Coordinates of N, CA and C in Angstrom, one line a residue:
X1 N 30.7 6.8 19.8 CA 29.3 6.2 20.0 C 29.1 5.0 18.9
X2 N 27.7 4.0 19.1 CA 27.9 2.8 19.0 C 26.6 3.0 17.5
X3 N 26.9 3.0 16.7 CA 25.0 2.8 16.0 C 24.8 2.0 15.0
X4 N 23.5 0.7 15.5 CA 23.3 0.4 14.1 C 21.9 0.6 13.3
X5 N 22.7 -0.2 12.3 CA 22.1 -0.1 10.7 C 21.3 -1.1 11.1
X6 N 20.1 -1.2 10.8 CA 19.0 -2.2 10.4 C 18.8 -1.6 9.1
X7 N 18.6 -3.0 8.1 CA 18.3 -2.9 7.1 C 16.8 -4.1 6.4
X8 N 16.1 -3.8 5.4 CA 15.9 -4.9 5.5 C 16.0 -6.1 4.9
X9 N 16.9 -5.9 4.1 CA 17.7 -7.0 3.4 C 18.9 -7.6 3.9
X10 N 19.8 -8.1 3.6 CA 20.6 -9.0 3.9 C 21.5 -7.7 4.6
X11 N 22.6 -7.8 5.1 CA 23.6 -6.9 5.5 C 24.6 -7.7 4.7
X12 N 26.3 -6.5 4.1 CA 26.3 -5.8 5.0 C 26.0 -4.9 3.7
X13 N 25.3 -3.3 3.7 CA 25.0 -2.9 2.4 C 25.6 -1.5 2.6
X14 N 26.7 -2.3 2.7 CA 28.2 -0.8 2.2 C 27.6 0.5 1.5
X15 N 26.5 0.9 0.5 CA 25.9 1.5 0.0 C 25.1 2.5 1.1
X16 N 24.6 1.8 1.8 CA 24.0 2.6 2.8 C 24.5 3.3 4.1
X17 N 25.6 2.2 4.8 CA 26.5 2.2 5.2 C 27.3 3.8 4.9
X18 N 27.6 3.8 4.1 CA 28.8 4.7 3.3 C 28.0 5.8 4.1
X19 N 27.0 6.2 4.1 CA 25.7 8.1 4.6 C 26.3 7.6 5.8
X20 N 26.3 6.6 6.8 CA 26.0 7.1 8.0 C 27.4 7.5 8.7
X21 N 29.1 6.5 8.0 CA 30.4 6.5 7.9 C 30.8 8.6 7.6
X22 N 29.7 9.0 6.7 CA 30.3 10.3 6.0 C 29.8 11.5 7.4
X23 N 28.9 11.1 8.1 CA 27.9 12.3 8.7 C 28.7 11.1 10.2
X24 N 29.0 10.3 10.6 CA 29.8 9.7 12.1 C 31.1 9.0 11.3
X25 N 32.3 9.7 11.3 CA 33.5 9.6 11.4 C 34.0 8.4 11.9
X26 N 33.4 8.6 13.0 CA 34.1 8.0 14.3 C 33.7 7.4 14.7
X27 N 31.7 6.9 15.2 CA 31.5 6.2 15.0 C 31.0 4.7 14.4
X28 N 31.5 4.0 15.8 CA 31.0 2.5 15.4 C 30.0 1.9 15.2
X29 N 29.6 1.1 14.1 CA 28.8 0.7 12.9 C 28.4 -0.3 12.7
X30 N 27.5 -1.4 13.3 CA 26.8 -3.0 13.7 C 25.8 -2.5 12.6
X31 N 25.8 -3.5 12.2 CA 24.8 -3.8 10.6 C 24.1 -4.8 10.9
X32 N 22.8 -4.9 10.4 CA 22.3 -6.2 10.2 C 20.7 -5.8 9.3
X33 N 20.6 -7.2 8.4 CA 19.4 -7.0 8.3 C 18.8 -8.3 8.5
X34 N 17.4 -7.6 8.1 CA 16.4 -8.1 8.6 C 16.8 -9.8 8.3
X35 N 17.0 -9.9 7.1 CA 17.4 -11.3 6.2 C 17.7 -11.9 6.9
X36 N 19.0 -11.1 7.3 CA 20.2 -12.0 7.9 C 19.4 -13.0 9.7
X37 N 18.1 -13.4 10.2 CA 17.6 -14.1 10.9 C 17.3 -15.2 10.4
X38 N 17.2 -15.5 9.4 CA 16.6 -16.6 8.5 C 17.5 -17.5 7.5
X39 N 16.9 -18.6 7.3 CA 17.9 -18.8 5.9 C 16.7 -18.4 5.1
X40 N 17.9 -18.5 3.5 CA 17.8 -18.3 2.6 C 16.4 -18.6 1.6
X41 N 16.2 -19.5 2.4 CA 15.0 -20.5 1.3 C 14.1 -20.1 2.3
X42 N 13.3 -19.2 3.2 CA 12.9 -19.4 4.2 C 12.5 -17.8 3.8
X43 N 12.3 -16.9 3.0 CA 12.3 -15.6 2.4 C 11.5 -16.6 0.8
X44 N 10.3 -15.3 0.6 CA 9.1 -15.8 -0.1 C 9.2 -15.6 -1.4
X45 N 9.2 -15.8 -2.4 CA 9.3 -16.3 -3.7 C 8.9 -14.9 -4.5
X46 N 7.4 -14.4 -3.7 CA 6.4 -13.4 -4.2 C 5.2 -13.1 -2.3
X47 N 4.9 -11.8 -3.5 CA 4.3 -11.4 -1.6 C 3.2 -11.8 -2.0
X48 N 2.1 -11.4 -0.9 CA 1.1 -12.1 -0.7 C -0.3 -11.3 0.0
X49 N 0.4 -9.3 -0.5 CA -0.3 -8.4 -0.3 C 0.7 -7.6 -0.7
X50 N -0.1 -7.1 -2.6 CA 0.7 -6.6 -3.2 C 0.5 -4.8 -3.1
X51 N -0.1 -4.2 -2.1 CA -0.2 -2.6 -1.7 C 0.5 -2.3 -0.9
X52 N 1.3 -3.3 -0.5 CA 2.0 -2.8 1.4 C 3.3 -3.7 1.2
X53 N 4.1 -3.8 -0.1 CA 5.5 -4.4 -0.2 C 6.4 -3.6 0.2
X54 N 7.7 -3.8 -0.1 CA 9.2 -3.4 -0.5 C 9.9 -4.0 -0.7
X55 N 11.3 -3.0 -1.9 CA 12.1 -4.0 -2.4 C 13.2 -3.8 -1.5
X56 N 14.0 -5.2 -1.8 CA 15.0 -4.5 -0.9 C 16.5 -5.8 -1.8
X57 N 17.8 -5.4 -1.2 CA 18.3 -6.3 -2.2 C 18.5 -7.4 -1.2
X58 N 19.2 -9.4 -1.5 CA 19.2 -10.1 -0.9 C 21.1 -10.3 -1.2
X59 N 21.3 -11.3 -0.3 CA 23.2 -11.0 0.2 C 23.7 -11.4 -2.0
X60 N 23.2 -11.6 -2.6 CA 23.4 -12.7 -4.2 C 23.8 -11.7 -5.1
X61 N 23.3 -10.1 -5.0 CA 23.2 -9.3 -5.3 C 21.3 -8.4 -5.5
X62 N 20.8 -10.2 -6.5 CA 19.6 -9.7 -6.4 C 18.5 -8.5 -5.6
X63 N 17.1 -8.6 -6.6 CA 16.4 -7.5 -5.6 C 14.8 -9.3 -5.2
X64 N 14.3 -8.0 -3.9 CA 12.7 -8.8 -3.4 C 11.8 -7.7 -3.4
X65 N 10.8 -8.1 -3.9 CA 9.9 -7.0 -3.6 C 8.6 -7.9 -1.9
X66 N 9.0 -7.8 -0.7 CA 8.6 -9.0 0.1 C 7.8 -7.6 0.8
X67 N 6.2 -7.9 1.9 CA 5.6 -8.2 2.2 C 6.0 -7.3 3.2
X68 N 5.1 -6.2 3.7 CA 6.0 -5.6 5.0 C 5.4 -6.5 6.6
X69 N 4.4 -7.4 6.2 CA 3.8 -8.2 7.4 C 4.8 -9.4 7.7
X70 N 5.3 -9.6 6.9 CA 7.1 -10.0 6.6 C 7.9 -9.7 7.3
X71 N 8.0 -8.9 6.8 CA 9.6 -7.8 7.4 C 9.4 -7.3 8.5
X72 N 8.2 -7.0 9.1 CA 8.0 -6.5 10.5 C 8.6 -7.2 11.4
X73 N 8.0 -9.0 11.4 CA 9.1 -8.8 13.0 C 10.5 -9.1 12.6
X74 N 10.9 -10.0 11.7 CA 12.1 -10.1 11.1 C 12.4 -8.5 11.9
X75 N 12.8 -7.7 11.6 CA 12.4 -6.5 11.7 C 12.7 -6.1 13.5
X76 N 11.7 -5.7 14.5 CA 11.5 -6.1 15.4 C 12.5 -7.1 16.7
X77 N 13.1 -8.3 16.2 CA 14.1 -8.7 16.1 C 15.3 -8.3 16.1
X78 N 15.5 -7.8 14.9 CA 16.6 -7.3 14.9 C 17.1 -5.9 15.9
X79 N 16.1 -5.6 16.1 CA 16.4 -4.8 17.3 C 16.9 -5.3 18.1
X80 N 16.1 -5.7 18.7 CA 16.7 -6.3 19.5 C 18.1 -6.7 19.9
X81 N 18.6 -7.1 18.6 CA 19.7 -7.6 18.1 C 20.9 -6.6 18.2
X82 N 20.4 -6.4 18.1 CA 21.0 -4.2 18.0 C 21.3 -3.6 19.5
X83 N 20.1 -3.5 20.3 CA 20.4 -3.4 21.2 C 20.6 -4.7 22.4
X84 N 21.1 -5.5 22.1 CA 22.1 -5.8 23.1 C 23.5 -6.2 22.4
X85 N 23.3 -5.8 21.0 CA 24.7 -5.2 20.9 C 25.0 -4.3 21.9
X86 N 24.6 -3.3 23.1 CA 25.4 -2.0 22.9 C 25.3 -1.2 22.3
X87 N 24.5 -0.9 21.3 CA 24.0 0.2 20.8 C 23.3 1.4 21.2
X88 N 24.0 3.0 20.2 CA 23.4 4.3 21.6 C 21.9 4.6 21.1
X89 N 22.0 4.2 19.9 CA 20.9 4.6 19.0 C 21.1 3.2 18.2
X90 N 19.9 2.9 17.5 CA 19.7 2.6 15.4 C 19.0 3.4 14.2
X91 N 19.5 3.0 13.3 CA 19.3 3.4 12.6 C 18.6 3.1 11.2
X92 N 16.9 2.8 11.5 CA 16.3 1.6 10.1 C 16.9 2.4 8.4
X93 N 18.0 1.9 7.9 CA 17.7 1.6 6.7 C 17.0 1.2 5.5
X94 N 15.8 2.0 6.0 CA 14.3 1.3 4.7 C 14.1 2.6 5.2
X95 N 12.8 3.1 4.1 CA 12.2 4.3 3.4 C 10.3 3.8 4.3
X96 N 10.3 2.2 4.5 CA 9.1 1.7 4.7 C 8.5 2.2 6.2
X97 N 7.2 2.6 5.9 CA 6.9 2.2 7.3 C 6.2 1.6 8.1
X98 N 7.2 0.6 9.3 CA 7.4 0.1 10.1 C 6.6 0.7 11.8
X99 N 5.4 1.5 11.6 CA 5.1 2.1 12.7 C 4.7 1.7 14.7
X100 N 4.5 -0.4 14.6 CA 5.5 -0.8 15.5 C 6.7 -1.4 15.8
X101 N 7.5 -1.1 15.6 CA 8.9 -1.3 15.6 C 9.1 -0.1 16.9
X102 N 9.3 -1.3 17.8 CA 9.9 -0.2 19.4 C 11.3 -0.8 20.1
X103 N 11.6 0.1 20.3 CA 13.2 0.0 20.9 C 13.0 0.7 21.8
X104 N 13.9 0.5 23.1 CA 14.4 0.8 24.4 C 15.5 1.7 23.9
X105 N 16.0 1.9 22.8 CA 17.2 3.3 22.4 C 16.2 3.9 21.4
X106 N 16.9 5.2 21.5 CA 16.4 5.8 20.1 C 16.6 5.3 18.7
X107 N 15.0 4.8 18.2 CA 15.5 4.2 16.5 C 14.8 5.2 15.6
X108 N 15.4 5.5 15.1 CA 15.4 6.5 14.3 C 15.1 5.8 12.2
X109 N 13.4 6.6 12.0 CA 13.2 5.8 11.2 C 12.9 7.0 10.5
X110 N 13.1 6.4 9.3 CA 12.9 7.5 8.3 C 11.7 8.1 7.4
X111 N 10.9 7.0 7.1 CA 9.4 7.7 6.8 C 9.1 8.5 8.1
X112 N 9.4 8.2 9.6 CA 9.0 8.8 10.5 C 10.1 10.2 10.6
X113 N 10.4 10.7 10.1 CA 11.2 11.9 10.2 C 10.9 12.7 9.2
X114 N 10.5 12.1 7.6 CA 10.3 13.2 6.7 C 8.7 13.7 6.9
X115 N 7.7 13.1 7.3 CA 6.6 13.3 7.9 C 6.9 14.7 8.9
X116 N 7.6 14.1 9.6 CA 7.4 15.2 10.7 C 8.4 16.5 9.8
X117 N 9.2 16.2 8.6 CA 9.5 17.7 8.6 C 8.9 18.2 7.5
X118 N 8.1 17.3 6.6 CA 7.2 18.3 5.9 C 6.4 18.3 7.0
X119 N 5.0 18.1 7.2 CA 4.9 19.2 8.7 C 4.9 20.6 8.8
X120 N 6.1 20.2 9.0 CA 7.1 21.5 9.9 C 7.1 22.4 8.2
X121 N 7.2 22.1 7.7 CA 7.2 22.7 5.8 C 6.2 23.3 5.4
X122 N 5.1 22.4 6.2 CA 3.4 22.8 5.4 C 3.3 22.4 4.5
X123 N 4.1 21.4 3.7 CA 3.7 20.9 2.8 C 2.5 19.1 2.8
X124 N 2.3 19.4 2.1 CA -0.1 18.5 2.1 C 0.5 18.1 0.7
X125 N 0.7 19.2 -0.8 CA 0.8 17.3 -2.2 C 2.5 17.7 -2.4
X126 N 2.7 16.2 -2.4 CA 4.0 16.1 -2.6 C 3.8 14.7 -4.0
X127 N 5.3 15.4 -4.4 CA 5.3 14.7 -5.0 C 6.8 13.1 -5.5
X128 N 6.1 12.6 -5.4 CA 7.0 10.9 -4.6 C 7.3 10.3 -6.0
X129 N 9.0 9.1 -5.4 CA 9.2 8.5 -6.8 C 9.5 7.6 -6.4
X130 N 9.3 6.2 -6.8 CA 9.4 4.6 -6.3 C 10.6 4.2 -7.4
X131 N 11.3 3.7 -6.9 CA 11.6 3.0 -7.9 C 11.9 1.7 -8.5
X132 N 10.3 1.0 -8.2 CA 9.6 0.0 -8.8 C 8.8 0.1 -8.9
X133 N 8.1 -0.6 -10.3 CA 6.0 -0.5 -10.5 C 5.5 -1.1 -8.7
X134 N 5.7 -2.2 -8.8 CA 5.3 -2.7 -7.2 C 5.0 -1.9 -6.2
X135 N 5.7 -0.3 -6.3 CA 5.9 0.5 -4.4 C 5.0 1.5 -5.0
X136 N 4.5 1.3 -6.0 CA 3.8 2.3 -6.4 C 2.5 2.5 -5.3
X137 N 1.7 1.4 -5.8 CA 0.1 2.0 -4.6 C 1.0 2.2 -3.4
X138 N 1.8 0.7 -2.6 CA 2.2 1.1 -1.2 C 3.2 2.4 -0.6
X139 N 3.2 3.2 -2.2 CA 3.4 4.4 -1.2 C 2.5 5.2 -1.3
X140 N 1.8 5.5 -2.2 CA 0.7 6.5 -3.0 C -0.4 6.3 -0.9
X141 N -0.7 4.9 -1.1 CA -1.7 4.5 0.2 C -0.5 4.7 1.4
X142 N 0.3 4.6 1.2 CA 1.2 4.8 2.6 C 1.6 6.4 3.4
X143 N 1.8 7.4 2.0 CA 0.9 8.9 2.9 C 0.4 9.3 3.0
X144 N -0.7 8.8 1.9 CA -1.9 9.5 1.9 C -2.4 9.1 3.3
X145 N -2.1 7.5 4.4 CA -2.3 7.8 5.1 C -2.0 8.6 6.6
X146 N -1.2 8.9 6.1 CA -0.2 10.5 6.9 C -1.0 11.6 6.9
X147 N -2.1 11.4 6.0 CA -2.9 12.8 5.4 C -1.8 13.3 3.8
X148 N -0.7 13.1 3.5 CA -0.4 14.1 2.4 C -1.1 13.8 0.6
X149 N -1.1 14.1 -0.1 CA -2.3 14.2 -1.5 C -0.4 14.0 -2.4
X150 N -0.4 12.5 -2.5 CA 0.7 11.5 -2.9 C 0.6 11.6 -4.1
X151 N 1.5 12.2 -5.7 CA 1.4 12.2 -7.0 C 2.4 11.1 -6.5
X152 N 2.9 9.7 -7.4 CA 3.7 8.6 -7.5 C 4.5 9.0 -9.3
X153 N 5.3 8.7 -9.1 CA 6.5 8.6 -10.1 C 7.0 6.9 -9.9
X154 N 7.0 6.6 -10.6 CA 7.6 5.1 -11.1 C 9.1 6.1 -11.4
X155 N 10.4 4.9 -10.7 CA 11.6 5.7 -11.9 C 11.5 5.0 -13.5
X156 N 12.2 5.5 -14.1 CA 12.6 4.4 -15.4 C 13.9 3.7 -14.7
X157 N 13.0 2.1 -15.4 CA 13.7 1.3 -15.1 C 15.4 1.7 -16.2
X158 N 16.7 0.5 -15.3 CA 17.8 1.3 -15.8 C 18.4 3.2 -15.6
X159 N 17.4 3.3 -15.1 CA 17.6 5.1 -14.8 C 19.4 5.2 -13.7
X160 N 20.6 5.3 -14.5 CA 22.1 5.9 -13.9 C 21.2 6.4 -12.2
X161 N 21.1 6.6 -11.7 CA 21.8 7.1 -10.4 C 22.0 8.9 -10.4
X162 N 23.0 8.3 -11.2 CA 23.2 10.1 -11.5 C 21.9 11.3 -12.6
X163 N 21.2 10.5 -12.8 CA 19.9 11.1 -13.8 C 19.4 11.4 -13.1
X164 N 19.3 10.3 -11.7 CA 18.0 10.2 -11.1 C 17.2 12.1 -11.2
X165 N 18.4 12.3 -10.7 CA 17.8 14.7 -9.9 C 17.5 15.4 -11.1
X166 N 18.0 14.6 -12.0 CA 17.3 15.7 -14.1 C 15.9 15.4 -13.6
X167 N 15.3 13.4 -13.8 CA 14.5 12.8 -13.8 C 13.2 13.8 -13.3
X168 N 13.9 14.1 -12.4 CA 13.4 14.3 -11.3 C 12.2 15.8 -11.6
X169 N 13.9 16.5 -11.3 CA 13.8 18.0 -12.0 C 12.4 18.3 -13.5
X170 N 13.1 17.6 -14.4 CA 11.0 17.2 -15.2 C 10.7 17.3 -15.7
X171 N 9.8 15.8 -14.3 CA 8.2 16.5 -14.1 C 7.3 17.1 -12.9
X172 N 9.1 17.5 -12.1 CA 8.5 18.2 -11.5 C 8.1 20.3 -12.1
X173 N 8.0 20.2 -12.9 CA 8.7 21.9 -13.6 C 7.4 21.4 -14.7
X174 N 7.3 20.1 -15.5 CA 5.7 19.9 -16.0 C 4.3 19.4 -15.5
X175 N 4.0 18.9 -14.5 CA 3.4 19.2 -14.1 C 3.1 20.1 -13.0
X176 N 1.8 19.4 -12.5 CA 0.9 20.7 -10.8 C 2.1 20.9 -9.9
X177 N 2.2 22.3 -9.7 CA 3.5 22.5 -8.1 C 2.9 21.6 -7.2
X178 N 4.0 21.1 -6.6 CA 4.1 20.5 -5.2 C 4.1 20.8 -4.6
X179 N 4.4 20.8 -2.9 CA 4.8 21.7 -2.2 C 6.7 20.7 -1.5
X180 N 6.5 19.3 -2.3 CA 7.3 19.2 -1.6 C 7.8 17.9 -2.7
X181 N 8.6 17.4 -3.5 CA 9.3 16.0 -4.3 C 10.1 15.0 -2.9
X182 N 9.7 14.4 -2.9 CA 10.7 12.4 -2.0 C 11.0 12.0 -3.3
X183 N 12.1 11.2 -2.7 CA 13.0 9.5 -3.6 C 12.3 8.9 -2.4
X184 N 10.9 7.8 -2.7 CA 11.0 7.0 -1.6 C 11.8 6.0 -1.5
X185 N 13.2 6.4 -1.2 CA 14.3 5.6 -0.8 C 15.2 5.5 -0.5
X186 N 15.9 4.5 -0.2 CA 17.1 5.2 1.5 C 17.5 5.1 0.4
X187 N 18.2 4.8 -0.4 CA 19.7 5.0 -0.9 C 20.1 6.3 -2.5
X188 N 18.9 6.5 -2.4 CA 19.8 8.4 -2.8 C 19.8 9.1 -2.1
X189 N 21.0 9.9 -2.5 CA 21.4 10.4 -1.6 C 21.6 11.9 -2.2
X190 N 20.5 12.4 -3.4 CA 21.1 13.1 -3.6 C 20.3 15.1 -3.1

């Protein structure tokens, strides 16, 4: 199997590819980042719509918070590139909602898949953890647009990955009951 791995930032993202390799050890993975398709100087320095942003890693290891409207056409172009690379399936390595993305081969979108799973569980009231404050409004609006009553928590800056589970556990049991708790970031594999 030949899997196309699509990230919104720069590739390679070994932290994310490792998850695919664990699940499909014999698969060949072709990875591409939406930002690979442009020059570094074309990456905007800021956001134009702070209510619709995603955070990603850049080639130099720094992070950038970018508008979904800026990323969407780059993501679509990257999909065309992966289709032309004869992949069998494409996996979006972003928890962002990209409803307009299309592919001639199966395209797995984590947000869409998560919504379907939550509906199957009949979950409506959810707690959502985001990694940075800039994503708080974006996440709340995204989940509400799909029919979920979301309480959004911003992870404390510098919280080690190994402590995210404990932090979520404390918050979950200290507040109103939720039907589900979601980490709105594909980097966490709790």
